[in-house]
Coordinates of C-alpha atoms in Angstrom, one line a residue:
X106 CA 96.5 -76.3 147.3
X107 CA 93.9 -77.4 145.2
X108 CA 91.8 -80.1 146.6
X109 CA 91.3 -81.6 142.8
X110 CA 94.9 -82.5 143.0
X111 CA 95.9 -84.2 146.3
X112 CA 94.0 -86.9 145.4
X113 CA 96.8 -88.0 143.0
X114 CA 99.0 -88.3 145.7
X115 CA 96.8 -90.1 147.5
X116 CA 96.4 -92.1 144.7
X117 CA 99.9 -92.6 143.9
X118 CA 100.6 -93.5 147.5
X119 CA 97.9 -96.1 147.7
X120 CA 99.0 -97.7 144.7
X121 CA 102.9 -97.8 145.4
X122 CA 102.8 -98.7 149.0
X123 CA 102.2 -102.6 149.6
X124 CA 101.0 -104.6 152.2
X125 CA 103.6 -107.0 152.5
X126 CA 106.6 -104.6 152.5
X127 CA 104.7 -103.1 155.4
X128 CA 104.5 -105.9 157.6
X129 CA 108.0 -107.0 156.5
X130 CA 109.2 -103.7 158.2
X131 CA 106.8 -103.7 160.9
X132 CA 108.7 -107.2 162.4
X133 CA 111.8 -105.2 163.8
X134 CA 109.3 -103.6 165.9
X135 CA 108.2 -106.5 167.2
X136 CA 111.1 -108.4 167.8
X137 CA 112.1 -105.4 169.4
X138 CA 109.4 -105.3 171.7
X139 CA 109.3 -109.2 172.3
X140 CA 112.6 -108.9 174.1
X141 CA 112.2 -105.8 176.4
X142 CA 109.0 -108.1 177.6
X143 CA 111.7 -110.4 178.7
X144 CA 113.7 -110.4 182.2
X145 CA 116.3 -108.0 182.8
X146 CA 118.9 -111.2 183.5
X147 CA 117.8 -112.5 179.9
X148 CA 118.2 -109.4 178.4
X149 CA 121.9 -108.9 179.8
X150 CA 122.4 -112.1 178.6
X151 CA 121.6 -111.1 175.2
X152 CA 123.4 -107.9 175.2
X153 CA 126.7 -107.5 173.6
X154 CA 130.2 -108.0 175.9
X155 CA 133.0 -106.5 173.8
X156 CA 135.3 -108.6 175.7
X157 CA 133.1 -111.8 175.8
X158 CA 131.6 -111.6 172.4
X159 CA 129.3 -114.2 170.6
X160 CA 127.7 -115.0 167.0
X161 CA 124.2 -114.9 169.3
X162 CA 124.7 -111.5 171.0
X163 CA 126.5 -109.8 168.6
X164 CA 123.2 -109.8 166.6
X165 CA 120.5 -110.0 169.3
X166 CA 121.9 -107.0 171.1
X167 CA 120.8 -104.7 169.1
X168 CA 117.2 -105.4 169.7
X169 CA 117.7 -105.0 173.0
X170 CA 116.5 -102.3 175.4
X171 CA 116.6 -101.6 179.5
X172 CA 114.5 -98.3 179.6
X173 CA 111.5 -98.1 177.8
X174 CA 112.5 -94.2 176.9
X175 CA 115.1 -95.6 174.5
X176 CA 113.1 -98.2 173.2
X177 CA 110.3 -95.6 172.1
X178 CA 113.1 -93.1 171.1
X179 CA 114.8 -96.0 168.8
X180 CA 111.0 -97.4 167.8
X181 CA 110.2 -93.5 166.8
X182 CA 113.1 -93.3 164.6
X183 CA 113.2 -96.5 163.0
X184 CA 109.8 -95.6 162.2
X185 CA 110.1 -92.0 161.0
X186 CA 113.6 -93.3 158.9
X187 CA 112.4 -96.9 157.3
X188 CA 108.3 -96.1 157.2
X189 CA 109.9 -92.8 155.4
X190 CA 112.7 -94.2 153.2
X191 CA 109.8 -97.2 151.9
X192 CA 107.3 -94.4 151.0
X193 CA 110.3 -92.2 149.0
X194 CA 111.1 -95.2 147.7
X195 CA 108.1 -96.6 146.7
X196 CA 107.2 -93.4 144.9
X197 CA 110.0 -92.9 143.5
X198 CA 110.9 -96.4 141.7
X199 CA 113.4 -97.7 144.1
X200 CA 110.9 -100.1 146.4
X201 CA 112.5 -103.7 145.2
X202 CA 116.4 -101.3 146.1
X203 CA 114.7 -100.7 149.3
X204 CA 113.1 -104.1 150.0
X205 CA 117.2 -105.7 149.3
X206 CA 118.7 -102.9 151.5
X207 CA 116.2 -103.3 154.2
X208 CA 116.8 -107.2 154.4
X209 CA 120.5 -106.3 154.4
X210 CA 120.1 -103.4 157.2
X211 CA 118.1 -106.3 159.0
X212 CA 120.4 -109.4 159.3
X213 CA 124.1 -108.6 157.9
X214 CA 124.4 -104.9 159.4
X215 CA 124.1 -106.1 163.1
X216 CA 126.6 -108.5 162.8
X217 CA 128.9 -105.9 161.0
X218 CA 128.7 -103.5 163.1
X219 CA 129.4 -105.7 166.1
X220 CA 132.2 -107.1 164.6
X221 CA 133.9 -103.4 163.9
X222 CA 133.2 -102.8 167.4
X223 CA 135.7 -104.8 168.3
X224 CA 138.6 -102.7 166.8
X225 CA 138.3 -100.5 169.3
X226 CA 138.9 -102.7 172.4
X227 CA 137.1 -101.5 175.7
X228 CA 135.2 -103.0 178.6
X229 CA 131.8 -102.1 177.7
X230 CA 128.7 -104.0 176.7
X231 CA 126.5 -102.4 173.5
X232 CA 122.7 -102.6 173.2
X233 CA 119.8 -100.9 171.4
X234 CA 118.3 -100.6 168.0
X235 CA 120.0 -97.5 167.0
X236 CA 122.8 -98.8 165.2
X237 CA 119.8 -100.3 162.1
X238 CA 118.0 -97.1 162.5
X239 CA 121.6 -95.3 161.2
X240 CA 121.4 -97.4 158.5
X241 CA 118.6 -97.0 157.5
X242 CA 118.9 -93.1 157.7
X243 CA 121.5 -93.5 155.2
X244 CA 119.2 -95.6 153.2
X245 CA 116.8 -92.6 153.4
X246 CA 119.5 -90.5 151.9
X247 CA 119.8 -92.2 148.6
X248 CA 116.2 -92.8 148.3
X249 CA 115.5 -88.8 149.0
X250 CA 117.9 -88.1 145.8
X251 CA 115.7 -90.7 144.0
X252 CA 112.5 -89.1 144.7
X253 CA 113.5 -85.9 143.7
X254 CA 114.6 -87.0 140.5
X255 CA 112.0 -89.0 139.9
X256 CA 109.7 -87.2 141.1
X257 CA 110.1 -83.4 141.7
X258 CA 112.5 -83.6 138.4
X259 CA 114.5 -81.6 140.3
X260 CA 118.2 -81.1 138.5
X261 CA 120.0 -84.2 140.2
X262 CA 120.6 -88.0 139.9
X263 CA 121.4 -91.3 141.8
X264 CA 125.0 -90.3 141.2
X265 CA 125.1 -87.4 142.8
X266 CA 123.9 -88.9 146.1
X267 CA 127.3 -88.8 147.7
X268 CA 126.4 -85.0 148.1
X269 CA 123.8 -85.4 150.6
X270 CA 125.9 -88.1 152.5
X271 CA 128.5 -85.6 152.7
X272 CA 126.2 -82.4 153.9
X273 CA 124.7 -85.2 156.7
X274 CA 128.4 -85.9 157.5
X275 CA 129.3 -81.8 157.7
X276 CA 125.8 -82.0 160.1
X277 CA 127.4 -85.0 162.2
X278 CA 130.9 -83.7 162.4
X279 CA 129.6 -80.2 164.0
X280 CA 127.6 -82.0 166.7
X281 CA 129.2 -85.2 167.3
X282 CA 133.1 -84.6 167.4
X283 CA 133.9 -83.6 171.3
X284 CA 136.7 -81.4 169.9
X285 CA 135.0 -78.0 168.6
X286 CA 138.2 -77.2 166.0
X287 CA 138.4 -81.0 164.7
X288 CA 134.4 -80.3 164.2
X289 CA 134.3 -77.6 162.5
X290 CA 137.4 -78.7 160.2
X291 CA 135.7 -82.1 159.5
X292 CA 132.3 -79.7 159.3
X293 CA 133.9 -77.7 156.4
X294 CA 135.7 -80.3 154.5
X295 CA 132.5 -82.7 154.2
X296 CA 130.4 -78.9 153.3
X297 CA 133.3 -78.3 150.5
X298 CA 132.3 -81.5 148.8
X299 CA 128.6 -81.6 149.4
X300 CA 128.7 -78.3 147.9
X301 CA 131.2 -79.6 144.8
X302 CA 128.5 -82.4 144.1
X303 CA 125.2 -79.9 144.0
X304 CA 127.8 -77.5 142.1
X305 CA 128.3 -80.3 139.6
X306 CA 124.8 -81.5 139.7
X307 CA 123.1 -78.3 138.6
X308 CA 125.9 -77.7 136.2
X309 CA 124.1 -77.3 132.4
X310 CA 120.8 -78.2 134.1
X311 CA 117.9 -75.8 135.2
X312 CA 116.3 -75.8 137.8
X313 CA 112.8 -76.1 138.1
X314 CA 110.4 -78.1 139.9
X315 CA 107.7 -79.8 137.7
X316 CA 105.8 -81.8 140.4
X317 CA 104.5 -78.8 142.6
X318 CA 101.2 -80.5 143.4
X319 CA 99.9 -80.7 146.8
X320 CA 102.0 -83.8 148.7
X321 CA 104.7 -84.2 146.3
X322 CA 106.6 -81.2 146.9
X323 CA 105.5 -81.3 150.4
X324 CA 106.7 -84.7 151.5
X325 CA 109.9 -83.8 149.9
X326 CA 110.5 -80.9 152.3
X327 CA 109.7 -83.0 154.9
X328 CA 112.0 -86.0 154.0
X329 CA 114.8 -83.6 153.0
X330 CA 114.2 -81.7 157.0
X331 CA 113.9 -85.5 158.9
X332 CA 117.4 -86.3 157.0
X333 CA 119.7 -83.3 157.8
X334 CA 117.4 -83.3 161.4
X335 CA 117.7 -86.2 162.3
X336 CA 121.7 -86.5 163.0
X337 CA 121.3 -83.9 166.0
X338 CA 118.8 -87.1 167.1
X339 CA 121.3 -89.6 166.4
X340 CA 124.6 -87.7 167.8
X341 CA 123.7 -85.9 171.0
X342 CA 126.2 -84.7 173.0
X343 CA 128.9 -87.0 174.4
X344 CA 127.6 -87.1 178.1
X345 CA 127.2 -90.1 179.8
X346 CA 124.5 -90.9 182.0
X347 CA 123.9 -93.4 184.7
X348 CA 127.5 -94.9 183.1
X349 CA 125.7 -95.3 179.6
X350 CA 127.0 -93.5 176.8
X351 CA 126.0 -93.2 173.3
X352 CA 128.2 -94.8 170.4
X353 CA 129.1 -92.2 168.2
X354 CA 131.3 -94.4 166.2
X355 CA 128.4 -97.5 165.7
X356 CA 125.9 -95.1 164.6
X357 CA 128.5 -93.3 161.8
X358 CA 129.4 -97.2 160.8
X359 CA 125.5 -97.7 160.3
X360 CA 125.1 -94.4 158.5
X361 CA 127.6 -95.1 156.1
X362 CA 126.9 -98.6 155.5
X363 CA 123.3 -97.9 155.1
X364 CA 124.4 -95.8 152.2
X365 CA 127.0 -97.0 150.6
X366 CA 125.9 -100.3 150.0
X367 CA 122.8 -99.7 147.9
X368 CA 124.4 -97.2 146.5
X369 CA 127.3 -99.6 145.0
X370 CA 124.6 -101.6 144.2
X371 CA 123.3 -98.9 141.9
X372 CA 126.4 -98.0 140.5
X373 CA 127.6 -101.3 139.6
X374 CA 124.1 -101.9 137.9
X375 CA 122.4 -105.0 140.0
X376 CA 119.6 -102.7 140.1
X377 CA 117.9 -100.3 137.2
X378 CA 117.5 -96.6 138.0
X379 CA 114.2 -96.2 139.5
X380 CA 112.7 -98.8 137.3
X381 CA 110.2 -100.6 139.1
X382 CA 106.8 -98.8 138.3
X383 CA 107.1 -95.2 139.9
X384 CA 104.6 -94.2 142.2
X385 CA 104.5 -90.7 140.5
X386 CA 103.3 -92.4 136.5
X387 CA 100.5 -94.2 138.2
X388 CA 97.1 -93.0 137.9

């Protein structure tokens, strides 16, 4: 790597990253850290009942923690997902996509997804901030594809996005479903259609890498290995400890909402393709 070249991703990375965007993101961490500094009895009070359920905790509960292990873990990985997604983004075109996604990931996912919690009726009560993060690591997904089209020039477009939602799915149905045959059935189905998408994206295109520069191709390899990583994060094992147990089915409803949203909003045009000022064609 030649050091007369990193500097324009440096460059590139200074000038598509803003401040504000920053701090914007930067307040779920700190809402999630003003409540764990809060009583235990307030925090159960703001956690979500499934059979006494409420406008206020249905949002509030999923910034709250009890053990400060899974507030780093969920602090970590909303870091690693939204910092992440906002950089891919903001290289790639897509920061004003990412700025409406993260606003909706923010304050209309949490409801959602405590709302859909409710079709499954139990006796539980649901906390924690990993829910968002899910979202946001489908938001990751669709801003990956747009980086490497905008950026690597790799042989693949916005459209064919659904093909890494599908290969994360394959990921999340080998380690997440309890049954190992339903896994590996739901594993191959969601592999047969990731693999029809990158069949039909390569299809009468070549493929060829044009931004091989030192950081480009590198912090493509490394967004592509925290997305298809970070399911085995998000979908441990089914085990519960100490009577907690983690929601499998919140954190797919996050994933796929995370994705499929901005990605509707792509298709149906509210927002250009990678049109505000690339990262990549600055200087």
């Amino acid at each position: 790597m030649s050091d007369s070249v990193t500097p324009r991703f440096r460059t590139a990375l200074r000038d598509a990253v803003r401040v504000r965007d920053c701090l914007g993101l930067a307040l779920v961490p700190a809402v999630a850290l003003a409540v764990f500094g809060l009583s235990e009895q307030s925090r159960w009070s703001l956690a979500f009942a499934y059979e006494a359920p409420t406008m206020t905790t249905a949002y509030a509960a999923h910034f709250v923690h009890f053990e400060a292990e899974h507030l780093v873990a969920n602090l970590l990985g909303y870091t690693l997902l939204a910092g992440g997604g906002y950089v891919l983004a903001a290289l790639a075109g897509y920061r004003r996509l990412f700025r409406a996604a993260a606003a909706t990931n923010v304050l209309a996912v949490p409801l959602t997804l405590s709302a859909l919690n409710l079709a499954v009726p139990r006796n539980a009560v649901g906390y924690g901030l990993s829910g968002i993060n899910m979202a946001f690591a489908g938001l990751f997904g669709l801003v990956l594809v747009g980086y490497a089209d905008r950026c690597l020039k790799l042989p693949v477009r916005v459209r064919d996005a659904p093909g890494v939602f599908f290969a994360a799915a394959a990921i999340i149905s080998l380690v997440a479903v309890p049954t190992p045959s339903l896994g590996m059935a739901l594993g191959a189905a969601n592999g047969t259609i990731a693999a029809g998408y990158a069949v039909a994206a390569g299809r009468g295109r070549r493929l060829s890498v044009s931004t091989t520069e030192a950081g480009w191709l590198d912090a493509g390899v490394l967004a592509t290995v925290t997305f298809l990583g970070y399911p085995f994060v998000g979908f441990p094992a089914p085990v519960a400890t100490d009577g907690v147990v983690v929601n499998h089915y919140v954190h797919f409803l996050g994933f796929g909402l995370g994705f499929v949203v901005p990605y509707a909003a792509l298709a149906t045009g509210a927002f250009d393709h990678g049109s505000d000022d690339p990262g990549l064609l600055s200087d």
